[in-house]
Amino acid sequence: MRSEPDRLCVDIKQVTTNVWARGRVAIAGDAAHAMSPALGQGAGAGFEDAAVLSDLLTAPGLPVEHALAGYEQIRRPAVHDLQYRSFNAVRELVLDKKPEFTCSLVYGPGIPAWVV
């Protein structure tokens, strides 16, 4: 964010990744699903990721790879809905009134194949 005397310029990025878990590696929180601050739900979504990961990783007899794949299956739909609502809130509350602001969706690969 940069400030100018007569206006404020903001470029808000939301990140959507294709892969959250691969093998024994997973990403969570903003690394997996950064979102605009419009709804104030980004940190909460990261805590929910941690709670689901904790439950799955401590489940007796569940291999780590299956736990991480399950985490992605459980969390992805809810997070995508939250990102969608957050993006629309920015558009409705800010972008329609302040055309100098921008909000964009950034798509990333998630965890590269070489990591595991």
C-alpha positions as CSV (number, residue, x, y, z in Angstrom):
1,M,0.0,0.0,0.0
2,R,1.3,3.5,-0.8
3,S,-0.1,6.7,0.3
4,E,-0.4,9.9,-1.8
5,P,-1.6,13.3,-0.5
6,D,-5.1,13.1,-2.0
7,R,-5.8,9.4,-2.3
8,L,-4.9,5.9,-1.1
9,C,-3.9,3.2,-3.5
10,V,-4.4,-0.4,-2.7
11,D,-3.9,-3.6,-4.6
12,I,-5.5,-6.5,-2.8
13,K,-4.4,-10.0,-3.8
14,Q,-6.3,-13.3,-3.1
15,V,-4.4,-16.5,-3.7
16,T,-5.8,-19.7,-4.9
17,T,-3.5,-22.7,-5.2
18,N,-4.1,-25.9,-7.0
19,V,-2.4,-28.3,-4.5
20,W,-2.4,-28.0,-0.7
21,A,-1.1,-31.4,0.1
22,R,1.4,-33.7,-1.7
23,G,2.8,-36.8,0.0
24,R,3.9,-35.8,3.5
25,V,3.9,-32.0,2.9
26,A,1.0,-29.6,3.2
27,I,0.5,-25.9,3.2
28,A,-2.1,-24.0,5.3
29,G,-3.4,-20.6,6.0
30,D,-2.3,-17.8,3.7
31,A,0.2,-20.0,2.0
32,A,-2.8,-22.1,0.7
33,H,-5.5,-19.5,0.5
34,A,-4.7,-15.8,1.1
35,M,-7.8,-13.7,0.9
36,S,-8.8,-10.0,1.0
37,P,-9.3,-8.6,4.5
38,A,-12.8,-7.5,3.7
39,L,-14.5,-10.1,5.9
40,G,-11.7,-10.4,8.5
41,Q,-11.7,-14.2,8.2
42,G,-8.2,-14.9,6.9
43,A,-6.6,-15.7,10.3
44,G,-9.7,-17.7,11.4
45,A,-9.4,-19.8,8.3
46,G,-5.8,-20.6,9.1
47,F,-6.8,-21.6,12.7
48,E,-9.5,-23.9,11.2
49,D,-6.8,-25.4,8.9
50,A,-4.7,-26.1,12.0
51,A,-7.6,-27.7,13.9
52,V,-8.4,-30.0,11.0
53,L,-4.8,-30.9,10.5
54,S,-4.4,-31.6,14.3
55,D,-7.5,-33.9,14.3
56,L,-6.4,-35.8,11.2
57,L,-2.7,-36.2,12.1
58,T,-3.5,-37.6,15.5
59,A,-6.1,-40.1,14.3
60,P,-4.9,-43.6,15.2
61,G,-3.8,-45.6,12.3
62,L,-4.3,-42.9,9.6
63,P,-1.2,-42.5,7.5
64,V,0.2,-39.0,7.2
65,E,-0.3,-38.9,3.5
66,H,-4.0,-39.8,3.9
67,A,-4.4,-37.3,6.7
68,L,-3.0,-34.5,4.6
69,A,-5.1,-35.4,1.6
70,G,-8.2,-35.5,3.9
71,Y,-7.3,-32.1,5.2
72,E,-7.4,-30.6,1.7
73,Q,-10.7,-32.4,0.8
74,I,-12.3,-31.1,4.0
75,R,-11.1,-27.5,4.0
76,R,-10.9,-26.6,0.3
77,P,-14.7,-26.1,-0.3
78,A,-15.3,-24.0,2.8
79,V,-12.2,-21.8,2.0
80,H,-13.1,-21.3,-1.6
81,D,-16.6,-20.1,-0.5
82,L,-15.0,-17.7,2.0
83,Q,-12.6,-16.4,-0.7
84,Y,-15.5,-15.9,-3.1
85,R,-17.5,-14.0,-0.5
86,S,-14.5,-11.9,0.5
87,F,-13.7,-11.0,-3.1
88,N,-17.3,-10.0,-3.7
89,A,-17.4,-7.9,-0.5
90,V,-14.3,-6.0,-1.7
91,R,-16.0,-5.4,-5.1
92,E,-19.3,-4.3,-3.6
93,L,-17.9,-2.2,-0.7
94,V,-14.8,-0.7,-2.2
95,L,-14.2,-1.2,-5.9
96,D,-17.5,0.2,-7.0
97,K,-16.9,3.4,-5.1
98,K,-13.1,3.7,-5.5
99,P,-12.0,2.7,-9.0
100,E,-8.3,3.4,-8.2
101,F,-8.3,0.4,-5.9
102,T,-7.8,-3.0,-7.4
103,C,-8.4,-6.5,-6.2
104,S,-7.2,-9.5,-8.1
105,L,-7.2,-13.3,-7.9
106,V,-3.7,-14.9,-8.1
107,Y,-3.6,-18.6,-9.0
108,G,-0.5,-20.6,-7.9
109,P,0.5,-24.2,-8.3
110,G,0.6,-24.9,-4.5
111,I,3.2,-27.4,-3.6
112,P,5.7,-28.0,-6.5
113,A,6.3,-31.6,-7.5
114,W,10.0,-31.3,-6.6
115,V,9.2,-30.7,-2.9
116,V,8.4,-34.3,-2.2
